[in-house]
Structures are given as structure tokens and as C-alpha cells.
Coordinates of C-alpha atoms and ligand atoms in Angstrom, one line a residue:
M1 CA 189.5 69.3 53.1
L2 CA 187.4 67.6 50.4
V3 CA 185.1 70.3 48.5
L4 CA 182.6 68.6 46.0
G5 CA 182.4 71.5 43.2
I6 CA 178.7 72.2 40.8
E7 CA 178.6 74.0 38.5
T8 CA 175.6 74.5 35.5
S9 CA 175.6 78.5 35.3
C10 CA 175.4 78.4 31.4
D11 CA 176.1 75.4 28.9
E12 CA 178.3 73.2 31.0
T13 CA 177.5 70.9 33.4
S14 CA 180.2 70.2 35.9
C15 CA 181.6 68.5 38.8
A16 CA 184.8 68.0 40.9
I17 CA 186.8 67.0 43.8
V18 CA 189.0 69.4 44.9
R19 CA 191.4 69.2 48.4
D20 CA 192.6 72.3 50.3
G21 CA 191.0 74.5 47.5
H22 CA 193.6 73.0 44.6
E23 CA 194.2 69.6 44.6
I24 CA 192.1 68.6 42.0
L25 CA 191.3 64.7 42.9
S26 CA 188.2 64.5 40.2
H27 CA 186.8 66.5 37.5
V28 CA 184.1 66.0 35.0
V29 CA 183.0 68.4 32.8
T30 CA 180.3 67.6 29.8
S31 CA 179.2 69.9 27.2
Q32 CA 176.2 71.0 25.7
I33 CA 177.9 72.4 22.4
D34 CA 175.8 69.6 20.2
L35 CA 172.9 70.9 21.2
H36 CA 172.8 74.7 20.9
K37 CA 174.9 74.6 18.0
E38 CA 172.2 74.3 15.1
F39 CA 170.7 77.5 17.0
G40 CA 174.2 79.5 16.9
G41 CA 173.9 80.3 20.4
V42 CA 172.7 78.7 24.2
V43 CA 169.0 78.3 24.0
P44 CA 168.0 78.5 28.1
E45 CA 165.3 76.0 27.9
L46 CA 167.3 73.4 26.3
A47 CA 170.2 74.0 28.4
C48 CA 167.8 73.4 31.3
R49 CA 166.7 70.2 30.7
R50 CA 170.0 69.1 29.5
H51 CA 171.0 69.6 32.6
V52 CA 168.5 68.0 34.7
E53 CA 169.2 64.9 32.9
T54 CA 173.2 65.4 33.3
V55 CA 173.8 67.0 37.0
L56 CA 173.4 63.3 38.6
P57 CA 175.2 60.9 36.4
V58 CA 178.3 63.7 36.4
V59 CA 178.3 63.7 40.1
E60 CA 178.1 60.4 40.7
A61 CA 181.1 59.9 37.9
A62 CA 183.2 62.8 40.0
L63 CA 182.6 60.7 42.8
K64 CA 183.6 57.4 41.2
N65 CA 186.6 59.0 39.2
G66 CA 188.2 60.1 42.6
G67 CA 186.9 56.5 45.1
L68 CA 185.3 58.3 47.0
E69 CA 181.6 58.3 48.4
L70 CA 179.6 61.4 49.3
E71 CA 180.1 60.8 53.1
Q72 CA 183.8 61.6 52.6
I73 CA 182.7 64.8 51.6
D74 CA 184.0 67.7 53.8
L75 CA 181.9 70.9 51.7
I76 CA 179.6 71.1 49.0
A77 CA 180.1 74.2 46.5
V78 CA 178.3 75.3 44.1
A79 CA 178.0 78.3 41.3
Q80 CA 175.4 80.3 42.5
G81 CA 175.3 83.4 40.2
P82 CA 175.4 85.2 37.8
G83 CA 174.0 82.7 34.9
L84 CA 170.7 81.6 33.2
A85 CA 168.4 81.4 36.0
G86 CA 166.8 78.1 35.0
A87 CA 170.3 76.4 34.8
L88 CA 171.6 77.6 38.0
L89 CA 168.6 76.3 40.0
I90 CA 169.3 72.8 38.8
G91 CA 173.2 72.6 40.2
I92 CA 172.0 74.8 43.3
N93 CA 169.0 72.3 43.7
A94 CA 171.6 69.3 43.5
A95 CA 174.0 70.7 45.6
K96 CA 171.3 71.3 48.5
T97 CA 170.0 68.2 47.8
L98 CA 173.5 66.3 48.5
A99 CA 174.0 69.0 51.4
W100 CA 171.1 67.6 53.1
V101 CA 171.2 63.8 52.3
A102 CA 175.1 63.8 53.4
Q103 CA 174.4 66.4 56.6
K104 CA 177.6 68.6 55.4
P105 CA 177.6 72.1 54.7
L106 CA 176.8 73.8 51.6
I107 CA 178.5 77.3 50.3
G108 CA 177.6 79.5 47.2
V109 CA 180.1 80.7 44.7
N110 CA 180.5 83.6 42.5
H111 CA 181.1 82.6 39.1
I112 CA 182.8 84.9 37.7
E113 CA 185.4 85.1 40.7
A114 CA 185.7 81.5 40.4
H115 CA 187.0 82.2 36.4
L116 CA 189.8 84.2 38.4
Y117 CA 190.1 81.5 41.1
A118 CA 191.1 78.8 38.1
A119 CA 194.5 80.5 37.2
L120 CA 194.9 81.6 41.2
M121 CA 194.6 77.6 42.0
T122 CA 197.7 76.2 39.8
L123 CA 199.8 78.5 41.7
E124 CA 202.8 76.8 43.7
K125 CA 202.2 80.0 46.5
P126 CA 199.7 82.8 46.6
P127 CA 200.9 85.7 44.3
L128 CA 201.9 89.5 45.4
F129 CA 198.5 91.3 46.0
P130 CA 197.2 92.9 45.3
C131 CA 196.6 91.9 41.7
L132 CA 194.7 92.3 38.6
G133 CA 192.1 89.9 37.3
A134 CA 190.8 90.1 33.8
V135 CA 187.7 87.8 33.2
L136 CA 187.3 87.9 29.7
S137 CA 184.2 85.4 28.7
G138 CA 181.0 85.0 26.8
G139 CA 178.9 86.3 29.8
H140 CA 181.6 89.2 30.9
T141 CA 184.7 91.6 30.3
S142 CA 185.6 92.7 33.7
L143 CA 189.1 94.2 35.3
V144 CA 189.0 93.8 39.2
L145 CA 191.5 94.5 41.9
I146 CA 192.0 91.8 43.5
E147 CA 193.1 92.9 47.3
E148 CA 193.3 89.3 48.7
I149 CA 190.9 85.8 47.6
G150 CA 187.5 86.8 48.5
R151 CA 188.2 90.9 48.6
Y152 CA 187.8 92.6 44.8
K153 CA 187.2 96.4 43.8
L154 CA 185.1 96.6 40.1
L155 CA 187.7 98.5 38.4
G156 CA 186.0 98.2 34.8
Q157 CA 183.7 96.4 33.1
T158 CA 181.4 95.9 29.2
V159 CA 178.7 98.7 28.9
D160 CA 177.1 96.5 26.1
D161 CA 178.5 92.9 24.6
A162 CA 181.1 90.7 26.6
I163 CA 184.4 89.8 24.2
G164 CA 183.4 86.2 23.9
E165 CA 180.0 87.6 23.0
A166 CA 181.6 89.9 20.1
Y167 CA 183.4 87.1 19.1
D168 CA 180.2 84.7 18.8
K169 CA 178.4 87.5 16.6
V170 CA 181.1 87.8 14.3
A171 CA 181.5 83.9 13.8
K172 CA 177.3 84.2 13.1
I173 CA 178.0 87.5 10.4
L174 CA 180.8 85.7 8.8
G175 CA 178.8 82.2 8.8
L176 CA 180.8 80.2 11.4
S177 CA 179.7 78.1 13.9
Y178 CA 179.1 78.0 17.4
P179 CA 181.0 78.8 20.0
G180 CA 182.5 81.5 17.4
G181 CA 185.7 82.6 19.3
P182 CA 187.9 79.0 18.5
E183 CA 186.2 79.8 14.9
V184 CA 187.4 82.9 14.5
E185 CA 190.8 82.6 15.8
K186 CA 191.7 79.8 13.6
L187 CA 190.1 82.2 10.3
A188 CA 191.7 85.2 11.4
L189 CA 195.2 83.1 11.4
E190 CA 194.6 83.4 7.3
G191 CA 194.1 86.9 7.6
D192 CA 195.7 90.0 7.3
P193 CA 194.7 92.2 10.6
N194 CA 195.9 95.4 8.9
T195 CA 193.2 95.4 6.3
Y196 CA 190.3 96.8 8.5
N197 CA 190.9 99.6 10.7
F198 CA 188.3 98.6 13.2
K199 CA 188.4 100.2 16.5
A200 CA 186.5 98.9 19.8
G201 CA 184.8 101.5 21.7
N202 CA 186.0 103.9 24.7
V203 CA 184.2 105.3 27.5
K204 CA 184.2 108.7 28.8
G205 CA 185.6 108.7 32.0
R206 CA 185.9 105.2 32.8
P207 CA 189.1 104.1 31.2
F208 CA 188.9 100.5 31.9
D209 CA 185.4 100.2 30.6
F210 CA 185.0 98.4 27.7
S211 CA 182.2 98.7 24.5
F212 CA 182.5 96.2 21.9
S213 CA 179.0 96.8 20.2
G214 CA 180.2 99.4 17.6
L215 CA 183.3 97.3 17.0
K216 CA 180.5 94.2 15.9
T217 CA 178.7 96.7 13.8
A218 CA 181.7 97.6 12.1
V219 CA 182.6 94.3 11.0
L220 CA 178.6 93.9 9.7
Y221 CA 178.9 96.8 7.8
A222 CA 182.7 96.1 6.4
A223 CA 181.2 92.4 5.3
R224 CA 177.6 93.6 4.1
G225 CA 177.6 97.2 3.0
P226 CA 176.3 100.0 4.9
K227 CA 173.0 99.6 6.8
S228 CA 172.8 95.9 6.7
H229 CA 171.3 93.9 9.2
P230 CA 172.5 90.9 11.2
Q231 CA 169.6 88.6 10.2
M232 CA 169.9 89.0 6.6
N233 CA 171.9 86.1 5.0
S234 CA 174.1 88.1 2.0
Y235 CA 176.8 86.4 0.3
I236 CA 180.4 87.5 1.9
D237 CA 183.1 87.0 -0.5
P238 CA 185.2 84.0 1.1
L239 CA 188.5 85.7 0.3
V240 CA 187.6 88.3 2.4
K241 CA 186.4 86.5 5.4
P242 CA 189.8 85.9 7.2
H243 CA 190.6 89.6 6.6
L244 CA 186.9 90.6 8.4
A245 CA 187.9 88.4 11.4
A246 CA 191.9 89.2 11.7
S247 CA 191.1 92.9 11.9
F248 CA 188.3 92.3 14.3
Q249 CA 190.4 90.0 16.6
E250 CA 193.2 92.4 16.5
A251 CA 191.0 95.6 17.5
A252 CA 189.4 93.7 20.5
L253 CA 192.5 92.2 21.5
K254 CA 194.6 95.2 21.6
D255 CA 191.9 97.0 23.2
V256 CA 191.9 94.9 25.9
A257 CA 195.7 94.1 26.6
K258 CA 195.9 97.9 26.1
K259 CA 193.1 98.6 29.4
I260 CA 194.7 95.6 31.2
G261 CA 198.8 97.0 30.7
A262 CA 197.1 100.7 32.6
A263 CA 195.0 99.2 34.9
A264 CA 198.3 97.3 36.1
D265 CA 200.3 100.1 36.2
A266 CA 197.5 102.2 37.7
Y267 CA 196.9 100.3 40.3
H268 CA 200.3 98.8 40.8
C269 CA 199.6 95.1 40.1
Q270 CA 202.7 93.4 39.4
T271 CA 200.4 90.1 38.2
V272 CA 197.6 90.0 35.9
V273 CA 195.3 87.2 36.7
F274 CA 193.3 85.9 33.4
G275 CA 190.2 84.4 33.5
G276 CA 187.2 82.8 31.1
G277 CA 186.5 81.3 28.0
V278 CA 188.4 83.7 25.5
C279 CA 191.7 83.1 27.6
S280 CA 192.6 80.2 25.2
N281 CA 193.2 82.6 22.5
Q282 CA 196.9 82.2 21.5
R283 CA 196.8 85.7 20.0
L284 CA 195.6 87.4 23.3
R285 CA 198.3 85.4 25.0
S286 CA 201.0 86.4 22.9
L287 CA 200.2 89.9 23.2
F288 CA 201.6 89.9 26.7
Q289 CA 204.7 87.2 26.1
N290 CA 207.3 90.0 25.8
D291 CA 206.3 91.9 28.9
S292 CA 208.8 91.5 31.4
K293 CA 207.4 94.2 34.0
H294 CA 204.7 91.9 35.0
T295 CA 203.8 88.3 35.6
Y296 CA 200.9 86.8 33.7
V297 CA 198.9 84.1 35.0
W298 CA 196.9 82.0 32.7
P299 CA 194.5 78.9 33.7
P300 CA 195.0 76.2 32.2
K301 CA 193.4 75.6 28.7
E302 CA 190.4 73.0 30.1
M303 CA 190.0 75.3 33.0
C304 CA 189.4 78.5 31.1
V305 CA 186.0 77.3 30.1
D306 CA 183.3 76.5 32.9
N307 CA 184.0 74.1 34.9
A308 CA 183.6 72.7 38.9
A309 CA 187.5 72.5 39.6
M310 CA 187.6 76.7 40.0
I311 CA 183.9 76.7 41.9
A312 CA 185.0 73.7 44.6
G313 CA 188.4 75.5 44.7
L314 CA 187.1 79.0 45.6
G315 CA 184.2 77.2 47.6
Y316 CA 186.9 76.3 50.1
H317 CA 188.4 79.5 50.6
R318 CA 184.6 81.1 51.1
Y319 CA 183.9 78.8 53.8
K320 CA 186.8 78.8 55.4
T321 CA 186.9 82.3 55.6
A322 CA 182.9 82.7 56.5
Q323 CA 183.6 79.7 59.1
A324 CA 180.4 78.4 57.8
G325 CA 178.3 77.5 55.0
D326 CA 175.2 78.9 53.1
F327 CA 171.7 78.5 54.2
L328 CA 169.6 75.6 52.7
T329 CA 167.4 78.4 51.4
M330 CA 169.9 80.0 49.2
E331 CA 169.2 80.9 45.8
A332 CA 170.4 81.7 42.1
A333 CA 171.7 85.3 41.6
T334 CA 171.3 85.7 38.0
T335 CA 172.8 88.9 38.3
M336 CA 175.4 88.8 41.2
P337 CA 177.6 91.7 40.8
F338 CA 181.5 91.2 41.3
S339 CA 182.2 93.3 44.3
C340 CA 178.5 92.1 45.9
S341 CA 180.0 88.5 46.6
M342 CA 182.4 89.7 48.8
G343 CA 182.4 92.3 51.7
Ligands
KG4_401 O1 183.7 81.4 30.3 P1 183.2 80.9 29.1 O2 183.5 79.4 29.1 O3 181.9 81.2 29.3 C1 181.3 82.0 30.0 O4 181.0 82.0 31.3 O5 180.6 83.1 29.2 O6 183.6 81.7 27.7 C2 183.2 81.1 26.5 C3 183.0 82.2 25.6 C4 182.5 82.2 24.1 O7 181.9 83.0 24.3 C5 183.4 81.5 23.4 O8 183.1 82.1 21.9 C6 184.8 82.2 24.0 O9 184.6 82.1 25.3 N1 186.2 81.4 23.7 C7 186.7 82.1 22.4 C8 187.9 81.0 22.2 N2 187.8 80.1 23.2 C9 186.2 80.3 23.5 N3 186.7 83.6 22.3 C10 187.8 83.6 21.5 N4 189.1 82.5 21.4 C11 189.3 81.8 21.6 N5 190.0 80.7 21.4
ZN402 ZN1 182.2 81.6 32.7

């Protein structure tokens, strides 16, 4: 079954053609980083305009690269949410139009669920379920129990900033460019993680929830003095910046690693599956490398970021399970709770 997937939930416009949920025949990802860099973050209105210009050329390129015509596609899958409302709508309307013109079924996919599927689709055979899923992205930080593909239980999530968002905000404080994650990781290599005693937050009675907003503020105060404001562009000694970056990163990633380990044990998960942009971080990967108790499944680096291959791959499974597509009246879901998209 050939599935054409479309992803436009934030600042990547992407289209992929995937056979039977795992074989990527063609994959085009265009990033908008150049557009948003000068603002230090994604500007929704600009993102939407760029998606409008890019979505059809990206679909055409994906078909051409795969040597395929639209008529040969069996199913159109699209990221339905969560994401930026306007951005999602552009992908959804493109997908609806293609489905209508070619008279093919349409299926909406949960973007966060797809981030986990990005790692799963690389496996030769499915992991032993249940396994633990960790979504670490710019918009989400969630731990989920994967009972099987399509059946999940939310175990915990961030109560404030997502981990990638914390990286981006700390990067801004340190005067680094957007997106901040890779920049902070690079700078941290030159710093001593033990310089500052930063800590990520815990949520009382919810051992698998996260909180990174206090950590980000602690970095701000350590960098610019107590009670300083993120908008104040005060001077930070360049010599301390690597230490701030390293100490922040260590606190954030050790918190994630500790909670992942505890959740895997509590729910008897032998395998942990990762997804989301932060998973390309080498320090994060290294924190798990000496643990032989669990198997860790990482997405390939190019599939950590938003991409349409994960949408097409998961769309195949959703369609197989439902034995039907969605209606053409399907709408964007800006907040699509993880556990809700699946029964
Ligand atoms: O999954 P993603 O592409 O978009 C969302 O769905 O949110 O993730 C983007 C996020 C950004 O916050 C970016 O700073 C972060 O992932 N990121 C990283 C790294 N590469 C990207 N964070 C830490 N270390 C990295 N190497
Ligand atoms: Zn994403």
C-alpha cells in the first residue's frame, strides 16, 4: 500500500511516500529556519505563508523523486494536530484536495504519536510491547506507555515548558541563534556541567511529569543576576556561557533520563522508544548508552525533526486498524491530547 504523507504542523513543510508503513520511497523536507531565525522563534503568520507557497511544490517533488503519479497512491495521510492552527490547515487542505481529486481515502494522524513511530518504523520487527515512549520536542515532553501501535496511555508530561522550548529559551538568554537546541549542545561541549547546581522541577504526586520553566529562570538569574528579565539584553561574560550551557543541559537531560528509567521499571518496559527534535542530542543518547537492562530505539537523526515519512508510516497503521479513512470535513486539532487520538 502506497501512502503519501503531508506534514505542516509547525515550521517544516514535508511530503513523503511510504510503502506498507515502513519503506520510504521518497521524502522531501523543507525547513523554514531561515525565515524565523531573525525573530528567535517560529512566527505563526510567516510559517503559514511559507507553507502555502511550498506545500504543492513539495508534494510534486516527492511524487517525482519516487517516480510515481498521484493515481498510483492508495492513501493520503496528513498531520491533523497538535500544532499551529493555520499551519495545520494548509497541510490538511492540500491533503483533502489531493484525496478528492484522485478519489483516494484520507487519514488524519496525531503528530506526537508519529514522532514515536519515526523510531519504530526503522525496526525490522516490532518491539516487545508494552514499551515506553518518550517524546522530547520543541512543543512536547511526554512519557507514554505504548501498548501497541495505536494504543497508548499517557504517563506524564510537562506542566510548563517543553524541553526543546527550554533549550530554545536558554539559547536566547545566551545570545545563541534559533533553533537553540543544537547551539546549546555545541557550546556545552566546552563547559563544565558541574559549575552551576541547576535542577529541573518535579511535580508532587506525579513522578513522570516534567517542569523546565524554573530551570530556565535559574539559568537567566545565574547569567544576569537575580530578578533580571529575559527581554533585558544585558552582558554575559563569554567565558561563563559554556558553563551555563553545560550545567543547564546536564540538569535537563539527567532529569529526563531519571524519569524515563523510573517509568520503564514501573511499567515493566524492556524497550524505550524516542521521538522529537531533542533526540538528536548526543549527550542525551550517551546517558543511556551504558544501560544494558533496556533496549533504546532512536529515530535516525533526519527523522527526529518534523517530517512526513513518520506521518505516512503511521497513517498506514491507522487506516489498517480503522478499515476506513476520515471524512473530507476533518478539521485541524491544535490540541490533540496524545491519549485521545487512539481509542
Ligand atoms: O520535533 P521538533 O522538530 O519540533 C516539534 O515538534 O516541536 O523539535 C524541535 C526542537 C527545538 O526546540 C530544537 O531546539 C530542539 O528540538 N533540538 C534540540 C537539538 N536539536 C533540535 N535540542 C537539544 N539538542 C539538540 N541537538
Ligand atoms: Zn514535532
